[in-house]
PDB file of C-alpha atoms and ligand atoms in Angstrom:
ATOM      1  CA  UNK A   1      18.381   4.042 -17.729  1.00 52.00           C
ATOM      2  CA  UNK A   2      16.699   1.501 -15.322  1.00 71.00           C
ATOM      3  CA  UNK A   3      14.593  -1.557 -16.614  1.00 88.00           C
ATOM      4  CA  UNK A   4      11.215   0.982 -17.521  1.00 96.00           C
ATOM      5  CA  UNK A   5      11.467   3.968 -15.838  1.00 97.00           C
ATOM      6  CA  UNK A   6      13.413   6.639 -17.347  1.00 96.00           C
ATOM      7  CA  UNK A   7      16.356   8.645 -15.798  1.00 96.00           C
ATOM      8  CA  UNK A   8      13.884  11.690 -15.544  1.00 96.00           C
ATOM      9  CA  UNK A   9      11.333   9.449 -13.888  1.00 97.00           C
ATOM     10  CA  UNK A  10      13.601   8.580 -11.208  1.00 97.00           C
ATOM     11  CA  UNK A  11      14.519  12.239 -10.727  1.00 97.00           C
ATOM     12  CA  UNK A  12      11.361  12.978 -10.440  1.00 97.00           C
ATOM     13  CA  UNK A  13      10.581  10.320  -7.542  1.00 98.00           C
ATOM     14  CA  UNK A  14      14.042  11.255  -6.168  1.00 97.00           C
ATOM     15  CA  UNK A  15      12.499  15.079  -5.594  1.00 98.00           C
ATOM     16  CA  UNK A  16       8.835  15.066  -5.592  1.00 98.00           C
ATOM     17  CA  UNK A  17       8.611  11.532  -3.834  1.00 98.00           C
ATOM     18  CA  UNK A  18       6.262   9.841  -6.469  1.00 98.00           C
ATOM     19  CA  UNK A  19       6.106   9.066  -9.827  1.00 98.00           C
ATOM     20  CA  UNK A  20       3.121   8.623 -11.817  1.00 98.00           C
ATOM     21  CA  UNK A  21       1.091   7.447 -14.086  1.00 98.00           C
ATOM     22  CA  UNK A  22       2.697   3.913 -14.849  1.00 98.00           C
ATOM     23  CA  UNK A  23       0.728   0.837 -16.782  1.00 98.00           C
ATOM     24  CA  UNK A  24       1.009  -2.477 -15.128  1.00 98.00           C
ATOM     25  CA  UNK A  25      -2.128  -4.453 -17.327  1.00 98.00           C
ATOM     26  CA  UNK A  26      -4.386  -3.079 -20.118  1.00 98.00           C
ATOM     27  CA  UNK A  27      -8.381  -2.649 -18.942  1.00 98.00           C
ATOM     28  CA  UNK A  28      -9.069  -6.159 -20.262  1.00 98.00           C
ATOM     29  CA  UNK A  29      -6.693  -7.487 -17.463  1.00 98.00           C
ATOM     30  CA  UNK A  30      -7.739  -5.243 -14.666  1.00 98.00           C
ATOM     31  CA  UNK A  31     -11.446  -6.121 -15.392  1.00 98.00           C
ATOM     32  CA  UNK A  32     -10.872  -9.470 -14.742  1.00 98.00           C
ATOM     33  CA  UNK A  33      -8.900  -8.426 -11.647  1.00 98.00           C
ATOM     34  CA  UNK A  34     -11.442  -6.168 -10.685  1.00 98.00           C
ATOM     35  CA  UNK A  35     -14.200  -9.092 -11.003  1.00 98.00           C
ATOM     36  CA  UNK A  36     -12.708 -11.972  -9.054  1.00 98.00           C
ATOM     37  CA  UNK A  37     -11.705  -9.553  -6.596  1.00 98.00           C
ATOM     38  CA  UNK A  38     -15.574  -8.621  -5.918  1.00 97.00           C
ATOM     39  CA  UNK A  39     -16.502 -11.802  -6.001  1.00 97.00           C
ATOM     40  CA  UNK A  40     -13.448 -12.950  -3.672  1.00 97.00           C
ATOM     41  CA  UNK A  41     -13.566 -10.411  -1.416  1.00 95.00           C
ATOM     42  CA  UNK A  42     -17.441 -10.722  -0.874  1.00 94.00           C
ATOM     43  CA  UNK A  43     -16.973 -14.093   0.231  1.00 94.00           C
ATOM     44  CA  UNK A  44     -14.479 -13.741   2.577  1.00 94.00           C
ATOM     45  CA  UNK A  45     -16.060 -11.206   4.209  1.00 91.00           C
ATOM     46  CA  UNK A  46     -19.019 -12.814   4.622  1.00 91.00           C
ATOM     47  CA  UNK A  47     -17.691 -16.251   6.157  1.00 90.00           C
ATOM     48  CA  UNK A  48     -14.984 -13.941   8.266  1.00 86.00           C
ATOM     49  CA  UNK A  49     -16.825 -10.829   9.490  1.00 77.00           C
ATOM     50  CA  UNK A  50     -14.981  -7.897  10.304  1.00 64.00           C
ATOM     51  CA  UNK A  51     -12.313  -7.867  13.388  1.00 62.00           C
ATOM     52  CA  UNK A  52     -13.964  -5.917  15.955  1.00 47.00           C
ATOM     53  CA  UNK A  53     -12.305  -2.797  16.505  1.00 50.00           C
ATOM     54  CA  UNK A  54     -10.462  -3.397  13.253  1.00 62.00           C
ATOM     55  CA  UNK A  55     -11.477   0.172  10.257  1.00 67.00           C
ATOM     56  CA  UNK A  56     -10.117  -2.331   7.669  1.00 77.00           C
ATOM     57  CA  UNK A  57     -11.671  -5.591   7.241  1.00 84.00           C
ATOM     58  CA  UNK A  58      -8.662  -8.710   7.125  1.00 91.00           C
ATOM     59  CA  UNK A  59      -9.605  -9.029   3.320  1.00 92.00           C
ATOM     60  CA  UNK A  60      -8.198  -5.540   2.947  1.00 93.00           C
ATOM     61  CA  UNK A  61      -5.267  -6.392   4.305  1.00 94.00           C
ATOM     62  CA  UNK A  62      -2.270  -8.884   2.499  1.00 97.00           C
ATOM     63  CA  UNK A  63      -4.991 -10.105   0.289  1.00 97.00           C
ATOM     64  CA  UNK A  64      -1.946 -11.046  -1.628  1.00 98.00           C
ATOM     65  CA  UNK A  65      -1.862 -13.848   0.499  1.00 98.00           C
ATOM     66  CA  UNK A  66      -5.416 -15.106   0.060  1.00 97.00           C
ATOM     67  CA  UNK A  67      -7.135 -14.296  -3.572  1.00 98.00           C
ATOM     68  CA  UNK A  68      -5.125 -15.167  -6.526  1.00 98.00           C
ATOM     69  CA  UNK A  69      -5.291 -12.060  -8.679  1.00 98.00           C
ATOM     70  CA  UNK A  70      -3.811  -9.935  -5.818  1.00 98.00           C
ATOM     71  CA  UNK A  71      -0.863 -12.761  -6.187  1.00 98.00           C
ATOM     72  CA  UNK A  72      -0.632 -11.746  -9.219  1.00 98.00           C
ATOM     73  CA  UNK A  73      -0.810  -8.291  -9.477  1.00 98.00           C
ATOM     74  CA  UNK A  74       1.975  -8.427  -6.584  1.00 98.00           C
ATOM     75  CA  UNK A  75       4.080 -10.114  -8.896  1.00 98.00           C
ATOM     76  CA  UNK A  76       3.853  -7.810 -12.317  1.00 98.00           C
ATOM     77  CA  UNK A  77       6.612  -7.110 -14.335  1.00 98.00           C
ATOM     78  CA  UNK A  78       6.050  -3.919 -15.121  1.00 98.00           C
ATOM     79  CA  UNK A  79       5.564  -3.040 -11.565  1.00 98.00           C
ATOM     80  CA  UNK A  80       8.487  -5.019 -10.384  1.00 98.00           C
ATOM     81  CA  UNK A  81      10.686  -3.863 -13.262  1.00 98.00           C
ATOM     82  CA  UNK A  82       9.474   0.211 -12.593  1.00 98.00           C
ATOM     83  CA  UNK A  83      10.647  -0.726  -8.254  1.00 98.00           C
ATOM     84  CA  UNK A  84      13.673  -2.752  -9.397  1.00 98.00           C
ATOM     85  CA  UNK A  85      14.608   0.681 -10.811  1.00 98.00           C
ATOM     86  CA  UNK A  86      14.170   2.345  -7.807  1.00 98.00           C
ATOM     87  CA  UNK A  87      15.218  -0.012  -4.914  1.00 98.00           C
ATOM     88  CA  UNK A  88      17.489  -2.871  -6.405  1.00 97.00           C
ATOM     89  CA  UNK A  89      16.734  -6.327  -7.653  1.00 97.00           C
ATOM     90  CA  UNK A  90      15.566  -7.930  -4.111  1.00 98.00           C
ATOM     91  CA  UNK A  91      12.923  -7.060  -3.436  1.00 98.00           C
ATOM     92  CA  UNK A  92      10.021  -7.915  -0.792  1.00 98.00           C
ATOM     93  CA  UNK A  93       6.493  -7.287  -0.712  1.00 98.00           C
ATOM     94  CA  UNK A  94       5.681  -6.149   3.412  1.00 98.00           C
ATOM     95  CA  UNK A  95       2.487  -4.901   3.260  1.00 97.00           C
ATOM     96  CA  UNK A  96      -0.804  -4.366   1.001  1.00 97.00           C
ATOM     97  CA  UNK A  97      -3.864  -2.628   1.520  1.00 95.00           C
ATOM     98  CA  UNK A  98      -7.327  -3.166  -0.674  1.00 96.00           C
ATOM     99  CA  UNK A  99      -8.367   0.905  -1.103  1.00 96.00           C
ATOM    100  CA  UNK A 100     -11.962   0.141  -1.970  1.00 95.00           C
ATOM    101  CA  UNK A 101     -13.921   3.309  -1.665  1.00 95.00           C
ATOM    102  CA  UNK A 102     -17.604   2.390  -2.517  1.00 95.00           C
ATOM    103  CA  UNK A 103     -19.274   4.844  -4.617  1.00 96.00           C
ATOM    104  CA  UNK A 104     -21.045   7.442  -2.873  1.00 93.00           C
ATOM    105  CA  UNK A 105     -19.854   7.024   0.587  1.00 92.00           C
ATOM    106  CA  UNK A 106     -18.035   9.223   2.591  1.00 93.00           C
ATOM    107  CA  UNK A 107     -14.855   7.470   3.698  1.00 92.00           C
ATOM    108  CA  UNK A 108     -11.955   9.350   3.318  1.00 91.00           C
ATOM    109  CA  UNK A 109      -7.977   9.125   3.731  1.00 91.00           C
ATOM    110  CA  UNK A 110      -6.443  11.676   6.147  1.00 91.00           C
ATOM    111  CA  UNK A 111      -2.843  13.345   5.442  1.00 93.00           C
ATOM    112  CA  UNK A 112      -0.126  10.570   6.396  1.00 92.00           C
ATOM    113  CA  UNK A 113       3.119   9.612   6.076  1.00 92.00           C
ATOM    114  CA  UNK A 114       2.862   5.516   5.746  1.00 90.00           C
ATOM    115  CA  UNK A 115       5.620   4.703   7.386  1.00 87.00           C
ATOM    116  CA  UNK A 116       4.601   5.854  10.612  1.00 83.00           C
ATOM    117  CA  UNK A 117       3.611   2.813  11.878  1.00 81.00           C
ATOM    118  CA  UNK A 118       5.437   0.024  10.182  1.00 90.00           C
ATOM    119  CA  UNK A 119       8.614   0.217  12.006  1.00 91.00           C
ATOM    120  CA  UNK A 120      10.902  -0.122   8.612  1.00 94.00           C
ATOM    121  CA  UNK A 121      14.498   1.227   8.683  1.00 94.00           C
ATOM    122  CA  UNK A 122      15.997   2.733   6.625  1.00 95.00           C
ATOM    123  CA  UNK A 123      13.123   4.476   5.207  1.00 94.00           C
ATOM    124  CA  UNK A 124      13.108   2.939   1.608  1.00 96.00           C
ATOM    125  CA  UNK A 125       9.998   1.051   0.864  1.00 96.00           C
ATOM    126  CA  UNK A 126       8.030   2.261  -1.798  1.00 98.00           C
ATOM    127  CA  UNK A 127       4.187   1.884  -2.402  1.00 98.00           C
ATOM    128  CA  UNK A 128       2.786   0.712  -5.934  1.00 98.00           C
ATOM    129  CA  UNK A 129      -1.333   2.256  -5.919  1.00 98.00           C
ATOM    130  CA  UNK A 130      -2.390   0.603  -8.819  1.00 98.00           C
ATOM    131  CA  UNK A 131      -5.895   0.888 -10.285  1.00 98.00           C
ATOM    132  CA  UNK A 132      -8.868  -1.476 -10.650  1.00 98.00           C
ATOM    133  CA  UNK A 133     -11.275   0.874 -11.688  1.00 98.00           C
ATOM    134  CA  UNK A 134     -11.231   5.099 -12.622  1.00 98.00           C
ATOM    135  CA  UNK A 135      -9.365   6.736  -9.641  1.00 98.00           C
ATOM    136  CA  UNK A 136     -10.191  10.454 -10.531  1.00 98.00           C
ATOM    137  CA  UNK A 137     -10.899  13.215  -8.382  1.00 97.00           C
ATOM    138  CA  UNK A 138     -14.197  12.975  -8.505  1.00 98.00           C
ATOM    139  CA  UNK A 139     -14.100   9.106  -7.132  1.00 98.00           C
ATOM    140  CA  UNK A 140     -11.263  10.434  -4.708  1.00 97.00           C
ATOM    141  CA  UNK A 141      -7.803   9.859  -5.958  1.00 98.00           C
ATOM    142  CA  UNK A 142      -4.830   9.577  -4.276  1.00 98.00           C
ATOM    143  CA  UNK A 143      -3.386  13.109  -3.257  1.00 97.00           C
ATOM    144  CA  UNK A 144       0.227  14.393  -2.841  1.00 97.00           C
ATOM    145  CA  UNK A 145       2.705  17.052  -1.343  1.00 96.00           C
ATOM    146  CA  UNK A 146       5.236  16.511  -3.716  1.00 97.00           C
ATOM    147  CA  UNK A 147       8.600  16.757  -1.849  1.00 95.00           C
ATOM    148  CA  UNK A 148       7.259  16.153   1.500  1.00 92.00           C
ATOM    149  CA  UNK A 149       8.902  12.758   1.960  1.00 94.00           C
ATOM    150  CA  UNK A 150      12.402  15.498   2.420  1.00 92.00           C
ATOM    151  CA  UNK A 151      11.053  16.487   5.583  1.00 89.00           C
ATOM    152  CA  UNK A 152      10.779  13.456   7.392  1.00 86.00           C
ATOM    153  CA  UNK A 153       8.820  11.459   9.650  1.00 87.00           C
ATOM    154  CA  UNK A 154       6.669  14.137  11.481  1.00 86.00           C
ATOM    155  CA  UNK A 155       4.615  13.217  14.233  1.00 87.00           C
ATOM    156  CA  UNK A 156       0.778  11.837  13.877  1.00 86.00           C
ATOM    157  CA  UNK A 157      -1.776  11.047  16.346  1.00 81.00           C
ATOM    158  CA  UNK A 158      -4.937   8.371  15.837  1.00 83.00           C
ATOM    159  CA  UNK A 159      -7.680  10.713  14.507  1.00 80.00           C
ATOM    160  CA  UNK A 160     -11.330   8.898  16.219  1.00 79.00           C
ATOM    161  CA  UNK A 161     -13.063   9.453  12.667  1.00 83.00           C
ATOM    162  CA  UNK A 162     -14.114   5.928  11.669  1.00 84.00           C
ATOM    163  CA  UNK A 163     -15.031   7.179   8.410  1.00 86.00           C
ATOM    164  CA  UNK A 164     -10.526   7.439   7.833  1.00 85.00           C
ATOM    165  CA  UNK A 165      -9.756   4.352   6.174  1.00 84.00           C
ATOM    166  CA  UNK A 166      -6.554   3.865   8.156  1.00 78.00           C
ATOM    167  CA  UNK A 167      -6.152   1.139  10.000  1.00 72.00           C
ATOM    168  CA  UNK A 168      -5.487   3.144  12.922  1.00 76.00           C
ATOM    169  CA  UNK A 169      -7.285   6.654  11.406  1.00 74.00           C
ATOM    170  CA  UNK A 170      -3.424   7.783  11.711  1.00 77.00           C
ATOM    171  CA  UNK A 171      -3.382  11.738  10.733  1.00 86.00           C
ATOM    172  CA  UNK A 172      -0.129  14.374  10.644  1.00 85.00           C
ATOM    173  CA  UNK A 173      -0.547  15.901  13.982  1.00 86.00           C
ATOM    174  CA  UNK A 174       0.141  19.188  12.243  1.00 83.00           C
ATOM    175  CA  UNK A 175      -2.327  19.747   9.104  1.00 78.00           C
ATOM    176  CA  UNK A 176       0.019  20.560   6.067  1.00 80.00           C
ATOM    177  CA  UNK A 177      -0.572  23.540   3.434  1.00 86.00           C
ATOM    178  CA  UNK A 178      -2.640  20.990   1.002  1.00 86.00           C
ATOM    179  CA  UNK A 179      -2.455  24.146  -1.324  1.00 92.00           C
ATOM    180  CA  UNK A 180       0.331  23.193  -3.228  1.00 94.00           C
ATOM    181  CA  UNK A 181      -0.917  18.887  -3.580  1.00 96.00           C
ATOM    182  CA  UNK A 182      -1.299  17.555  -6.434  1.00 97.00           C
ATOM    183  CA  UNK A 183      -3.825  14.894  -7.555  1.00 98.00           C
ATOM    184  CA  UNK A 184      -3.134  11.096  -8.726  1.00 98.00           C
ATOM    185  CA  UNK A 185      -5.709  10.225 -11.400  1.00 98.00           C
ATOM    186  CA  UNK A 186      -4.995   6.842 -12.293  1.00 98.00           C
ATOM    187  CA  UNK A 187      -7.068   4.812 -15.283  1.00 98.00           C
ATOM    188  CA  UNK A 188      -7.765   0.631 -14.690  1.00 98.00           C
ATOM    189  CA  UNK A 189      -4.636  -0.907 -15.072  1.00 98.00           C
ATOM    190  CA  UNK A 190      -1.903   2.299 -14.358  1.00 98.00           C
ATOM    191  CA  UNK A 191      -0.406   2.643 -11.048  1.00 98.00           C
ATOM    192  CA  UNK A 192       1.852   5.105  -9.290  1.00 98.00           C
ATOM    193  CA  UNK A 193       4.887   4.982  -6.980  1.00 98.00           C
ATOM    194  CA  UNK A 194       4.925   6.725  -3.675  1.00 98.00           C
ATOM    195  CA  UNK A 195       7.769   7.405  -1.147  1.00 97.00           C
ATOM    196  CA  UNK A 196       7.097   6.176   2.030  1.00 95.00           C
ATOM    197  CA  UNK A 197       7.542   9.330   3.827  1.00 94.00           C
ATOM    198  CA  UNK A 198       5.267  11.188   1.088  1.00 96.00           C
ATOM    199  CA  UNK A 199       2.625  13.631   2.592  1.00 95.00           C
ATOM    200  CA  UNK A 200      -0.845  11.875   0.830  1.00 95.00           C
ATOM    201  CA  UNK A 201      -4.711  12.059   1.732  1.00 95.00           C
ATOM    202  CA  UNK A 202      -7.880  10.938  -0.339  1.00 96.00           C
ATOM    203  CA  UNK A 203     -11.244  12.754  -0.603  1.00 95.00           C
ATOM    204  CA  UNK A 204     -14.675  10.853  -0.240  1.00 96.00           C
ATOM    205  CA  UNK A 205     -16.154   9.037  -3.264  1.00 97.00           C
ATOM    206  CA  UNK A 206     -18.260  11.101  -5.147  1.00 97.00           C
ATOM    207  CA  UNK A 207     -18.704   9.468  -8.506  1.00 97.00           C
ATOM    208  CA  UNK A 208     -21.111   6.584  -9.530  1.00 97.00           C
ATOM    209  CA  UNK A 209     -18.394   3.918  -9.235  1.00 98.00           C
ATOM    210  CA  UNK A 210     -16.380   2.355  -6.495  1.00 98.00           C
ATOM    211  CA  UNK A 211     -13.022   3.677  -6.253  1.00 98.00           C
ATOM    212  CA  UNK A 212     -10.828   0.423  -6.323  1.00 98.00           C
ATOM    213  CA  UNK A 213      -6.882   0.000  -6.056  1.00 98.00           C
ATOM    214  CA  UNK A 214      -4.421  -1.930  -4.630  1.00 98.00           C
ATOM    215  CA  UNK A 215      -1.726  -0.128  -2.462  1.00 98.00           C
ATOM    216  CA  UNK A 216       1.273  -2.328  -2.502  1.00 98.00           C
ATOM    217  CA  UNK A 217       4.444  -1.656   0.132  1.00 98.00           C
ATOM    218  CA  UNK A 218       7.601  -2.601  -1.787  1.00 98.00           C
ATOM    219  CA  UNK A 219      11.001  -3.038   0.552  1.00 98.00           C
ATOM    220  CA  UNK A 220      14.778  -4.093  -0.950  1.00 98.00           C
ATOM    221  CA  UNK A 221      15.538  -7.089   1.067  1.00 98.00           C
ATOM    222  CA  UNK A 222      18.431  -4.603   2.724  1.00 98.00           C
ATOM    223  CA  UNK A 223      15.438  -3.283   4.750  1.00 98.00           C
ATOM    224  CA  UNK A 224      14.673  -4.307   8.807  1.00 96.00           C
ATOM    225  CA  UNK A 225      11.627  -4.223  10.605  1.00 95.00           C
ATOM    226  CA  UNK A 226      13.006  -2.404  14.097  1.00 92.00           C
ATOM    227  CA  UNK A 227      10.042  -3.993  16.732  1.00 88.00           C
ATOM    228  CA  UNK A 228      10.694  -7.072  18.774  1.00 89.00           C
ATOM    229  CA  UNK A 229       8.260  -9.138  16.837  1.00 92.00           C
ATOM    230  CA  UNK A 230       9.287 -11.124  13.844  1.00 95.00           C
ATOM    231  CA  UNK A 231       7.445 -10.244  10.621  1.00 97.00           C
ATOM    232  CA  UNK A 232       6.945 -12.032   7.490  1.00 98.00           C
ATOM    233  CA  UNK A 233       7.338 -11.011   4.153  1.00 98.00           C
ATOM    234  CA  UNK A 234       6.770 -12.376   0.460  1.00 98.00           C
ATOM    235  CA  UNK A 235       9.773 -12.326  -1.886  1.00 98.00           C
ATOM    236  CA  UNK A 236       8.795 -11.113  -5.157  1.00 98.00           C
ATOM    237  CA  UNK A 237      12.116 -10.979  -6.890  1.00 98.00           C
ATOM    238  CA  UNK A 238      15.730 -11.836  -6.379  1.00 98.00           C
ATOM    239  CA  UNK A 239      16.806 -12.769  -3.362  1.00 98.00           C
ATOM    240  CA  UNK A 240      15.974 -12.735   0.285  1.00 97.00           C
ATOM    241  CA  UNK A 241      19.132 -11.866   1.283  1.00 98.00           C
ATOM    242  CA  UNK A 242      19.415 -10.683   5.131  1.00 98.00           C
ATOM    243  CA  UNK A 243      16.476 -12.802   6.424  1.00 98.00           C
ATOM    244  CA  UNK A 244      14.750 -10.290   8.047  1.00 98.00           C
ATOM    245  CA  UNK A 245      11.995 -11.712   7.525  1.00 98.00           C
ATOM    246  CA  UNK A 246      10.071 -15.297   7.503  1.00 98.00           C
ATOM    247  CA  UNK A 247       8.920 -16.006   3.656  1.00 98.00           C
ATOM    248  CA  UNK A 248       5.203 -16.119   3.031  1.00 98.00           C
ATOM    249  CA  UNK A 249       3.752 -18.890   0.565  1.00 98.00           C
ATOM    250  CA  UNK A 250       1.578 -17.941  -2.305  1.00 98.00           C
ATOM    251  CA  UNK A 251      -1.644 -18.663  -2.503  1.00 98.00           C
ATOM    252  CA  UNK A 252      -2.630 -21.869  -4.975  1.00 98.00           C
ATOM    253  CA  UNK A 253      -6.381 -21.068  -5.252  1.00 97.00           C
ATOM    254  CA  UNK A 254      -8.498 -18.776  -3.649  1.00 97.00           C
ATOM    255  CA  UNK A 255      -8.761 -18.979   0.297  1.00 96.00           C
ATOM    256  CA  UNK A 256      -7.210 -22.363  -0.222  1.00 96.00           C
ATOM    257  CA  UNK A 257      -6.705 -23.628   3.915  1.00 97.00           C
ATOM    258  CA  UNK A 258      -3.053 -22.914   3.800  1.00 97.00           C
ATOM    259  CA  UNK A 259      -3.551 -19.665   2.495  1.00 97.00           C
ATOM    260  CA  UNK A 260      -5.757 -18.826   5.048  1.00 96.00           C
ATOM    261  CA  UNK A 261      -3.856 -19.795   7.821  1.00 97.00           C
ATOM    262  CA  UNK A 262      -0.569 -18.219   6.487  1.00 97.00           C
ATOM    263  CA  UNK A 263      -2.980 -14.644   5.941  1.00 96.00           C
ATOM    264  CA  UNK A 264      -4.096 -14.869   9.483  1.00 95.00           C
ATOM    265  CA  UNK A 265      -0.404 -15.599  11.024  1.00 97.00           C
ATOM    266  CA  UNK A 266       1.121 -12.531   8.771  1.00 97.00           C
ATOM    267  CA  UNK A 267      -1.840 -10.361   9.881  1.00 94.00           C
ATOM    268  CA  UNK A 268      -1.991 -11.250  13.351  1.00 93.00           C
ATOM    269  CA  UNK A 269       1.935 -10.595  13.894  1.00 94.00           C
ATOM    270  CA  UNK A 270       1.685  -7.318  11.691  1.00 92.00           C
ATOM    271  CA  UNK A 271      -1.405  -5.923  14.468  1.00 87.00           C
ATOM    272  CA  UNK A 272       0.954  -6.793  17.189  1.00 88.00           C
ATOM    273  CA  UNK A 273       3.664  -5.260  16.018  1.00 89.00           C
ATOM    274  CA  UNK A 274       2.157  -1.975  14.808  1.00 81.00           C
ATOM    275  CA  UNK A 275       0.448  -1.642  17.975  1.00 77.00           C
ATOM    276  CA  UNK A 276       3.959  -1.752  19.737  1.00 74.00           C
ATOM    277  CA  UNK A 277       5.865   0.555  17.479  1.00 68.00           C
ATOM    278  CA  UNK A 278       6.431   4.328  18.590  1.00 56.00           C
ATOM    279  CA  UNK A 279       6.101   6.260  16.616  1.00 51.00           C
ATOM    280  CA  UNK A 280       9.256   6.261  14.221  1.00 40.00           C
ATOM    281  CA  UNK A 281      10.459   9.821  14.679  1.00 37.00           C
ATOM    282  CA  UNK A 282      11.705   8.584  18.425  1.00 44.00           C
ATOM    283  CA  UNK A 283      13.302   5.589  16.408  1.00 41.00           C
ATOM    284  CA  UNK A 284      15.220   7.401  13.475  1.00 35.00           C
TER     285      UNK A 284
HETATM  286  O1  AKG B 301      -6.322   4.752  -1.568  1.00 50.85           O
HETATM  287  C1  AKG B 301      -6.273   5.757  -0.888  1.00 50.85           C
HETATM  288  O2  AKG B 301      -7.140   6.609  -0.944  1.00 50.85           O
HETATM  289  C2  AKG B 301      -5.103   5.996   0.047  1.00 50.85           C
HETATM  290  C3  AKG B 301      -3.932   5.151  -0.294  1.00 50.85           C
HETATM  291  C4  AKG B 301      -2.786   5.262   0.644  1.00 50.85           C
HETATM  292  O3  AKG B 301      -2.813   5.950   1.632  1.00 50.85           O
HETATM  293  C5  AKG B 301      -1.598   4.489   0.326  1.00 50.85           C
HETATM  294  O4  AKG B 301      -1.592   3.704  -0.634  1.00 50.85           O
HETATM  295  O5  AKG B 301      -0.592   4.653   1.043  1.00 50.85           O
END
């Protein structure tokens, strides 16, 4: 037995590629999450409109490294102790994506793999959805092909839709048999662990409420990034010990200037070097 997940939970991740549900924070904690993130994430946006060109805003994107409670919620225990079970005690935060699906609306999530584009080797980093308000599948949860993440990286192609939240609308080239997925309801404050190589999608919103969560990429520090450029990465716990990438600071107050100007480096070299990866099945 790990720190918090049990030897059956592990199995279970082991064959089905997720694991699920988990509880990070009680509701209290992920309301207060879930208000200074609108309030944060409003603001940015409106002083620093939209890339051009960009599906996801740069507040959806390492917010970790501009709002305090996504510094936070990076750093939970539980979360931490539930990946330290899975991937060792170094561990680095790579990536995070804001999933905020606005009630009503008809943005969607097309069948991916997310490793496609990050250029990470071996193929160990885990994602940590958790929940800031009711992810059900009425408010379009997270859905999986359990197992899937055996097969793989498969080839995708970048779908034109801008209503796919991808940053890139990245979709499986060849549509899988969705018959057999399984959905990811999640309440405020739970989260779920995903493979990287995972078959998952998300249907449109169609409840009263914004669909909210934070998708967090967990890598052991063992992991590379295989493109020319030279990423940066936020140690979480342990130790960063192969320096493969440069160490992000944390945030001391919301959009502080540092933070913003550490946000827009990490961003700027992630574009570049997503835009130059192949994709990974030529790699592996
Ligand atoms: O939030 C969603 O609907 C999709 C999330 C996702 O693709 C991910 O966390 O990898």
């Amino acid at each position: 037995m790990g720190r918090i997940l049990t030897a059956a939970q592990v199995e279970a991740y082991e064959r089905d590629g997720f694991v699920t549900p988990l509880r990070a924070v009680d509701a209290a904690q992920a309301g207060r999450w879930r208000a200074d993130l609108e309030q944060s994430v409003r603001a940015f946006d409106a002083a620093n409109p939209a890339v051009a060109g960009r599906r996801q805003a740069s507040s959806r994107v390492k917010p970790y490294l501009l709002f305090r409670w996504a510094a936070e919620m990076v750093r939970n225990a539980a979360i931490l102790d539930a990946v330290e079970d899975l991937v060792g005690p170094d561990i680095l935060v790579f990536h995070t994506t804001l999933w905020w699906k606005p009630a009503g609306t008809e943005n969607y999530v097309p069948w991916h793999q997310d490793g496609t584009y990050f250029g990470l080797a071996p193929f160990e980093h885990v994602t940590a959805w958790v929940a800031l308000s009711p992810s059900t599948e009425e408010s379009g949860c997270v859905t999986i092909l359990p197992g899937t993440h055996r097969d793989g990286q498969l080839p995708h192609y970048d779908a034109p839709d801008p209503k796919a939240m991808l940053s890139r609308g990245q979709t499986l080239k060849a549509v899988p048999d969705s018959s057999r997925a399984v959905p990811i309801p999640l309440r405020p404050g739970e989260f779920s662990l995903h493979h990287t190589m995972v078959m998952h999608s998300s249907a449109p919103n169609r409840s009263a409420d914004d669909r909210i969560g934070l998708g967090i990429s967990y890598i052991p520090a063992r992991v590379r990034h295989v493109g020319e450029t030279r990423l940066s990465a936020t140690l979480v716990r342990g130790a960063n010990t192969h320096d493969h990438f440069d160490l992000e600071p944390e945030p001391v107050s919301d959009m502080d200037a540092a933070a913003v100007a550490a946000h827009a480096d990490s961003i700027a070299r992630f574009w570049t070097a997503s835009e130059s990866i192949p994709e990974m099945s030529l790699v592996h």
